[in-house]
PDB file of C-alpha atoms in Angstrom:
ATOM      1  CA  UNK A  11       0.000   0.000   0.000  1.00 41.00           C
ATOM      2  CA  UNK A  12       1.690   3.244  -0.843  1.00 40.00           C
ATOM      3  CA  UNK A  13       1.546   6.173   1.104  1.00 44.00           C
ATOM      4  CA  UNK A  14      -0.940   9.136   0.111  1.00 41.00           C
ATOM      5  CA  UNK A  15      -1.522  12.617   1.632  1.00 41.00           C
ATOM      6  CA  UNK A  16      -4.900  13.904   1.664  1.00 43.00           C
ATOM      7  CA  UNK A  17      -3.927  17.051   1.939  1.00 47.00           C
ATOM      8  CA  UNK A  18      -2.413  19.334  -1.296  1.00 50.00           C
ATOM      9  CA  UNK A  19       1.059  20.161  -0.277  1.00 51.00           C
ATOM     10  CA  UNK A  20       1.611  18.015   2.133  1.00 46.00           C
ATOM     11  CA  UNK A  21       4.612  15.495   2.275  1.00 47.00           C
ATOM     12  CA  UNK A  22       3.843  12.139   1.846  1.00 45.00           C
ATOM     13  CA  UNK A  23       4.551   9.687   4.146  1.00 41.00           C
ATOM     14  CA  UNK A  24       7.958   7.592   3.744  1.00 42.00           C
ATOM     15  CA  UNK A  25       6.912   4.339   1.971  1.00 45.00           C
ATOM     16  CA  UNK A  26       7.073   0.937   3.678  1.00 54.00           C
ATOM     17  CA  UNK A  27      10.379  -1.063   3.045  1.00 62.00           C
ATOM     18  CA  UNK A  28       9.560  -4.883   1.595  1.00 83.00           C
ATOM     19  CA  UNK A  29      11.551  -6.641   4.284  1.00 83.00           C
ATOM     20  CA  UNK A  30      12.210  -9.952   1.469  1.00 85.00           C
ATOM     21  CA  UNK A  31      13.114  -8.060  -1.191  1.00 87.00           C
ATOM     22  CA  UNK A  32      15.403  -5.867   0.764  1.00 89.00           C
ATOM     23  CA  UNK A  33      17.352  -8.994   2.291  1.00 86.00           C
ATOM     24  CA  UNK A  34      17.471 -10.174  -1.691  1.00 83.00           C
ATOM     25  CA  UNK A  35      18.997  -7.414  -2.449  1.00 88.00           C
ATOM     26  CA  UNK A  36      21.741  -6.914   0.271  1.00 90.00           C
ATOM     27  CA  UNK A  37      22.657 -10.667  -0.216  1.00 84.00           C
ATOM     28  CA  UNK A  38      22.353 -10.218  -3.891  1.00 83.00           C
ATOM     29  CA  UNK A  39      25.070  -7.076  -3.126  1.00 87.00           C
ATOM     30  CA  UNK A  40      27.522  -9.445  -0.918  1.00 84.00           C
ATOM     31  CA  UNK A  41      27.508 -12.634  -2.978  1.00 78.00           C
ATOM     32  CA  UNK A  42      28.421  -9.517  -6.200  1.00 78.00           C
ATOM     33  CA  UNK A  43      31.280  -7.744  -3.934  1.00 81.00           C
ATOM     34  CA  UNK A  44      32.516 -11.423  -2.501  1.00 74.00           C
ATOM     35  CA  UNK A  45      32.863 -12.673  -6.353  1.00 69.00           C
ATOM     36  CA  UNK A  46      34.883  -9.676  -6.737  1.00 74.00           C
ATOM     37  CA  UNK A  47      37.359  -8.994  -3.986  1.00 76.00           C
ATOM     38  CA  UNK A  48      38.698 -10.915  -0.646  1.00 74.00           C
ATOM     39  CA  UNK A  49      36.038 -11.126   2.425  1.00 72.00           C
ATOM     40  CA  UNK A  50      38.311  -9.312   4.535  1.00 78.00           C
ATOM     41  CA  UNK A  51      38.358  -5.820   2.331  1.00 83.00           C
ATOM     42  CA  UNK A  52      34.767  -5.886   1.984  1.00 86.00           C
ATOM     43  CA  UNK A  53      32.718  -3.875   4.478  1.00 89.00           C
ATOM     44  CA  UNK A  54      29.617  -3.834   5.246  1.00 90.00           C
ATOM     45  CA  UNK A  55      28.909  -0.283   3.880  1.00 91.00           C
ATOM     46  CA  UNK A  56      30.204  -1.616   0.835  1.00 92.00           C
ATOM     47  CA  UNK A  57      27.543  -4.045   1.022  1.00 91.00           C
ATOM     48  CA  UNK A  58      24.557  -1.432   2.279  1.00 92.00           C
ATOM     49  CA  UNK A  59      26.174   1.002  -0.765  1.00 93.00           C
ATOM     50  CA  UNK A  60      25.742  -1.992  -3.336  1.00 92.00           C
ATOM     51  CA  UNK A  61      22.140  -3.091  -1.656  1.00 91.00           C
ATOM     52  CA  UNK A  62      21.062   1.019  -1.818  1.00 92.00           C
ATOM     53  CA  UNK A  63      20.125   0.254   2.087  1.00 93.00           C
ATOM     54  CA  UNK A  64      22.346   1.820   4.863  1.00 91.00           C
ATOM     55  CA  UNK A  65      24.448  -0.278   7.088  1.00 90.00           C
ATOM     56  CA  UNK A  66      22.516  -0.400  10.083  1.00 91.00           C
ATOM     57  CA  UNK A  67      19.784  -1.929   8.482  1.00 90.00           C
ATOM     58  CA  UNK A  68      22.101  -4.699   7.002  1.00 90.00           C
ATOM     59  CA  UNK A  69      22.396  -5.472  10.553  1.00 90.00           C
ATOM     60  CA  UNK A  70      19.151  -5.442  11.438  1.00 90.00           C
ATOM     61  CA  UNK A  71      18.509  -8.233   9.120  1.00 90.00           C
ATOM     62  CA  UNK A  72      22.023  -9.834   9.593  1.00 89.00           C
ATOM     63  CA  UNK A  73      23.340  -9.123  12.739  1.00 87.00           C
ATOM     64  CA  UNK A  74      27.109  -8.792  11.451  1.00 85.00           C
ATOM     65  CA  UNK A  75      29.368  -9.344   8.813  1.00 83.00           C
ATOM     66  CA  UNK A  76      30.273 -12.771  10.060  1.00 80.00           C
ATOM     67  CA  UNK A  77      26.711 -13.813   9.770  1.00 82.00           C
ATOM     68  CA  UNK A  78      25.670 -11.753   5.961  1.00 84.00           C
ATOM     69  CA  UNK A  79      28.870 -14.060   5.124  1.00 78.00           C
ATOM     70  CA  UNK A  80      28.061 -17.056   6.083  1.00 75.00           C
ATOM     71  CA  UNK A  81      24.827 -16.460   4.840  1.00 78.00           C
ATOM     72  CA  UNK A  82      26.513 -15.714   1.098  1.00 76.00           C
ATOM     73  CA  UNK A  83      29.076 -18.381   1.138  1.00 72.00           C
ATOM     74  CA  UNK A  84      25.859 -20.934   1.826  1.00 70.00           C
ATOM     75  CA  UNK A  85      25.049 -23.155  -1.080  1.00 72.00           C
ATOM     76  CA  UNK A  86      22.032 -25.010  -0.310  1.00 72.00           C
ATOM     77  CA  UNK A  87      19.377 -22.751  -1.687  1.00 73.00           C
ATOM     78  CA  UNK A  88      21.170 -22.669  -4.671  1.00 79.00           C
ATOM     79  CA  UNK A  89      21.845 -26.933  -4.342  1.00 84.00           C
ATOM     80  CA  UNK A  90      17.964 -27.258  -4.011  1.00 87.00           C
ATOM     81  CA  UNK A  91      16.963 -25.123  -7.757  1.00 87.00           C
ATOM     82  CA  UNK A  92      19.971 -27.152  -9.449  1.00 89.00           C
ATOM     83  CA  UNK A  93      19.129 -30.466  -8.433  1.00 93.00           C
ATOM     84  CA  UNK A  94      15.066 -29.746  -8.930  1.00 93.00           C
ATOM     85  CA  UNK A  95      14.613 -32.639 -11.233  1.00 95.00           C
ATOM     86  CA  UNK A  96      14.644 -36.493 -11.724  1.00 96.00           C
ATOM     87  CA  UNK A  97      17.889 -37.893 -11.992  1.00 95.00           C
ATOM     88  CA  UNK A  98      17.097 -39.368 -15.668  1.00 95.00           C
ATOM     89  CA  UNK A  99      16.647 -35.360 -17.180  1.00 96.00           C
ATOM     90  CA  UNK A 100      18.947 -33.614 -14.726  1.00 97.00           C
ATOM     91  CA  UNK A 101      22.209 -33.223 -16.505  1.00 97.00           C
ATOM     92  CA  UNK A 102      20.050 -31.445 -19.241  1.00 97.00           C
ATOM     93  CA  UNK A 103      18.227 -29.612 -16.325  1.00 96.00           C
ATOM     94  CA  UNK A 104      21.474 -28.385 -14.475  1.00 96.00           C
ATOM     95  CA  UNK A 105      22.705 -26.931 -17.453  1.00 96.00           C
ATOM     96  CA  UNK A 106      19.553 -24.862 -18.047  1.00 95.00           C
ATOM     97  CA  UNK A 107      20.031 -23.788 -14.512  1.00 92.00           C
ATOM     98  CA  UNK A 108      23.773 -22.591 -15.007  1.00 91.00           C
ATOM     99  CA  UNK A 109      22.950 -20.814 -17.733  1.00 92.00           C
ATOM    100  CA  UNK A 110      19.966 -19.320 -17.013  1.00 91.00           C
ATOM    101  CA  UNK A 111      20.977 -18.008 -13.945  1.00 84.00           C
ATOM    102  CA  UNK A 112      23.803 -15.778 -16.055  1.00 81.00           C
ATOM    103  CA  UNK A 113      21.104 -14.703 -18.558  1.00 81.00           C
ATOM    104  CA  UNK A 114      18.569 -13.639 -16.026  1.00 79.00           C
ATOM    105  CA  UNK A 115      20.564 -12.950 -13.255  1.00 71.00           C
ATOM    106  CA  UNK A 116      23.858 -11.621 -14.065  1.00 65.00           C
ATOM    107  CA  UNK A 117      25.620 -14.806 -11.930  1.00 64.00           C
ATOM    108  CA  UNK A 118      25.892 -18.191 -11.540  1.00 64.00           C
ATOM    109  CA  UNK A 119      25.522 -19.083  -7.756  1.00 67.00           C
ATOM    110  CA  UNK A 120      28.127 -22.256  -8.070  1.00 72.00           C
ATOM    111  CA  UNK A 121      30.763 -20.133  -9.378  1.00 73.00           C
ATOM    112  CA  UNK A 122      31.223 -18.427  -6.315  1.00 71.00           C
ATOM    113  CA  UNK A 123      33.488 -21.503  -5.852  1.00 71.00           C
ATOM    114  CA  UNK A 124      35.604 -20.250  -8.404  1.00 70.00           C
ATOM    115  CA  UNK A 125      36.791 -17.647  -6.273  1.00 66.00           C
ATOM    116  CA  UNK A 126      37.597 -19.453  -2.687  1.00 65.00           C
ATOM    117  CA  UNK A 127      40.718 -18.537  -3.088  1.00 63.00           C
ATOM    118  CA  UNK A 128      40.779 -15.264  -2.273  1.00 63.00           C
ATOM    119  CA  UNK A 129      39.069 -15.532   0.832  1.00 62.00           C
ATOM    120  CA  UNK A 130      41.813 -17.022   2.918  1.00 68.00           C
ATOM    121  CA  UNK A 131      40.012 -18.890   5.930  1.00 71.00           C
ATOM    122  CA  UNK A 132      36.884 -18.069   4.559  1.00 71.00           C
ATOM    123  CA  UNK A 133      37.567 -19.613   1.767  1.00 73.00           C
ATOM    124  CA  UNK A 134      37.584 -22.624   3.389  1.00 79.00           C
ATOM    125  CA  UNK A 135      33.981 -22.386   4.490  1.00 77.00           C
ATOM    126  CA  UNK A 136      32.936 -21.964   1.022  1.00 78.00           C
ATOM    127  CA  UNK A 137      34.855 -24.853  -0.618  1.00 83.00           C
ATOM    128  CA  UNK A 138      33.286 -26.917   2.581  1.00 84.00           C
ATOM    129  CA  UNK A 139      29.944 -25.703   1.928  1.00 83.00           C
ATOM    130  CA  UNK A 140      30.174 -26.335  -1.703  1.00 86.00           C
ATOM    131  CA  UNK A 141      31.001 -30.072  -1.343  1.00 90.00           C
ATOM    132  CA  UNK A 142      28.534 -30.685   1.180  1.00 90.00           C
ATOM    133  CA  UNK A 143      25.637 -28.632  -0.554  1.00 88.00           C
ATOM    134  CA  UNK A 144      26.382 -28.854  -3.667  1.00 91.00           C
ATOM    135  CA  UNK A 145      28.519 -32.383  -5.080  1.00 94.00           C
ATOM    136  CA  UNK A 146      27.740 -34.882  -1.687  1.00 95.00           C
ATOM    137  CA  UNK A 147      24.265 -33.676  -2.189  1.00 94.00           C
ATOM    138  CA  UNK A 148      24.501 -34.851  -5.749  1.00 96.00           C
ATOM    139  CA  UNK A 149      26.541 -37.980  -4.967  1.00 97.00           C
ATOM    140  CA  UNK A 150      24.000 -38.980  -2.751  1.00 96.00           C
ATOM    141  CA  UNK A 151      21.511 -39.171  -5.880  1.00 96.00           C
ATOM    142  CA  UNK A 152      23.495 -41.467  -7.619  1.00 96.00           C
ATOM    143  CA  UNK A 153      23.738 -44.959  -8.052  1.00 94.00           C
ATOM    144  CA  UNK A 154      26.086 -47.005  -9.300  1.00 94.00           C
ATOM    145  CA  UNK A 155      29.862 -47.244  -9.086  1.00 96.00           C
ATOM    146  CA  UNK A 156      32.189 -44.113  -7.711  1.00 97.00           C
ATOM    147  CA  UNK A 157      29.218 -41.536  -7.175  1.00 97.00           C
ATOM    148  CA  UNK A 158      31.295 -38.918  -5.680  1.00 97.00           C
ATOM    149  CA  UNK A 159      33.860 -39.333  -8.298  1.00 97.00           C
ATOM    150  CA  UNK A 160      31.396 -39.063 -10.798  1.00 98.00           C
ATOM    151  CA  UNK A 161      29.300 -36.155  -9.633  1.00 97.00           C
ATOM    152  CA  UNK A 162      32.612 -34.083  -8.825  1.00 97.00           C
ATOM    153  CA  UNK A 163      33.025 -34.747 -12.579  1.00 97.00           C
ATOM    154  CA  UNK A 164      29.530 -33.728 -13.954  1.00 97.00           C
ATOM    155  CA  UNK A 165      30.173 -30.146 -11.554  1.00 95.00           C
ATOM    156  CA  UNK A 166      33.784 -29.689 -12.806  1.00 95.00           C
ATOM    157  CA  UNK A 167      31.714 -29.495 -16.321  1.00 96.00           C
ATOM    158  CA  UNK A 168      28.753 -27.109 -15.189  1.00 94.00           C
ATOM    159  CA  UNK A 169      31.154 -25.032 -13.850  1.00 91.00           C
ATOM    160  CA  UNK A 170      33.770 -25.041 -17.007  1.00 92.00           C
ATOM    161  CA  UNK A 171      30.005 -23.919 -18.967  1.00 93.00           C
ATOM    162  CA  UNK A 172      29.763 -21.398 -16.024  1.00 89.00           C
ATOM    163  CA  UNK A 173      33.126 -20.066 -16.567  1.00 88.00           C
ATOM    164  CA  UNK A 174      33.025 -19.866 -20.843  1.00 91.00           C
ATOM    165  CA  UNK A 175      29.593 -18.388 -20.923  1.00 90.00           C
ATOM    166  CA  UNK A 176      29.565 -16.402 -17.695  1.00 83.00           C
ATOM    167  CA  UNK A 177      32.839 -15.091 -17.264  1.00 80.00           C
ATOM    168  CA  UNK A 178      35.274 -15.439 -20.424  1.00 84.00           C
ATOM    169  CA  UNK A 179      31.756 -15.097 -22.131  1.00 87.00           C
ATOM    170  CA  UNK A 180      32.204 -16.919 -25.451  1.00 90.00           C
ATOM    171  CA  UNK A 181      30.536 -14.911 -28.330  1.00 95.00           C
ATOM    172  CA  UNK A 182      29.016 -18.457 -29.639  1.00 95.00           C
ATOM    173  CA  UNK A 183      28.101 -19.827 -26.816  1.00 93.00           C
ATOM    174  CA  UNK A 184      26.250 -16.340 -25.822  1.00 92.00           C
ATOM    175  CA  UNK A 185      24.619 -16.358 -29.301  1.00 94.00           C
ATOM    176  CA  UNK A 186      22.991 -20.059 -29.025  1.00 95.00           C
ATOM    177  CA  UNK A 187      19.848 -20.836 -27.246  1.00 96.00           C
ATOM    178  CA  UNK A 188      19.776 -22.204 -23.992  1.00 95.00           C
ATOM    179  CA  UNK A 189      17.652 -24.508 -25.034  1.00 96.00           C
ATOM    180  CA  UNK A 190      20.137 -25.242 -28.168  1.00 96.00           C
ATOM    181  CA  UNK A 191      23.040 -25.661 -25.525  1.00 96.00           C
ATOM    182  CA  UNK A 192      21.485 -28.001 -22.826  1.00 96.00           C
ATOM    183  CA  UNK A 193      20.639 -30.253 -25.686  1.00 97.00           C
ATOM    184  CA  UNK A 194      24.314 -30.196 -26.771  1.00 96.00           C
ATOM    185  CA  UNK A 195      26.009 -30.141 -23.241  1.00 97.00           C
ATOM    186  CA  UNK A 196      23.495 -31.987 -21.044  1.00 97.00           C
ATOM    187  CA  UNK A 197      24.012 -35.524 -22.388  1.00 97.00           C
ATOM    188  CA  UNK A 198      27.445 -34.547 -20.961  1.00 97.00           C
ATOM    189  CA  UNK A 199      26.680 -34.080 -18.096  1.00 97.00           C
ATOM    190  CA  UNK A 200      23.786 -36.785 -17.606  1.00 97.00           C
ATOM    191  CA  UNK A 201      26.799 -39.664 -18.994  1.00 97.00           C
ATOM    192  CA  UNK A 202      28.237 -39.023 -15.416  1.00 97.00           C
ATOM    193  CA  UNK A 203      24.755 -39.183 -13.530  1.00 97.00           C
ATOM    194  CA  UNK A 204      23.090 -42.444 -15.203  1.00 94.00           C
ATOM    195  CA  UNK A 205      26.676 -44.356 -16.837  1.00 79.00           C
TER     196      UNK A 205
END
């Protein structure tokens, strides 16, 4: 509901802050600053400047930096939309997911991993994170012979897609469909899930 005066002149009151899509935003503004440069030279002004929120409400809603962080470097949100489908269509489906999420979003959520390493001890917790979210979650999908062998092979290749469309941003993989590429690049990925 917005806020109206009555009155000609008068000042309207201050509109009404969406508490969920303010939180998107500030941890859409650390996961973009934590791609980007070490945890420890990233404030959380910084963040609150990225977000267009002020600081002290980026601790209202996080408490600290330790916590927004932890928060960011968390994969299992991300673990749940990737995985969303039955094993027999899911390397096609995890490559729509990959790329989609560059298209619409700007960002891939798994290649956060990509840069663990410079977040010293923090980078830790996000290499940590991403095994157990993200590739045991995965393993423990599959059956067959060597399952974590085989889904820390079908993520190496999501994230290689990641890294050529997303970051080094190949002009012909940018110019093909999504569709076009998860046709071409899922049965890829699905030889490691169902062998």
């Amino acid at each position: 509901m917005s806020a109206v005066s009555s009155r000609p002149g008068a000042p309207a009151a201050p509109a009404r802050r969406d508490a969920a899509a303010t939180k998107a935003a500030i941890l859409k503004a650390a996961r973009h600053l934590l791609a980007r440069h070490a945890h420890a030279d990233i404030t959380l002004k910084d963040v609150a400047e990225r977000a267009g929120v002020s600081a002290p409400l980026v601790l209202k809603y996080f408490g600290n930096k330790e916590r927004l962080f932890a928060r960011v470097m968390s994969f299992d949100a991300d673990a749940d939309a990737l995985l969303a489908a039955p094993l027999e269509e899911l390397g096609r489906h995890m490559v729509r997911h990959v790329l989609e999420s560059q298209r619409d979003r700007g960002a891939d959520p798994l290649l956060r991993i990509v840069f663990a390493p410079l977040h010293g001890d923090q980078g830790d917790v996000l290499r940590a994170n991403f095994r157990a979210h993200v590739v045991d979650a995965l393993a423990a999908r599959l059956t067959g012979p060597d399952p974590g062998l085989r889904a820390e092979l079908a993520v190496a290749q999501l994230i290689g897609l990641g890294v050529m469309y997303g970051i080094a941003r190949g002009p012909r993989l940018r110019e093909s469909t999504i569709a076009d590429l998860a046709d071409r690049y899922g049965p890829a990925v699905q030889a490691q899930l169902t062998p």
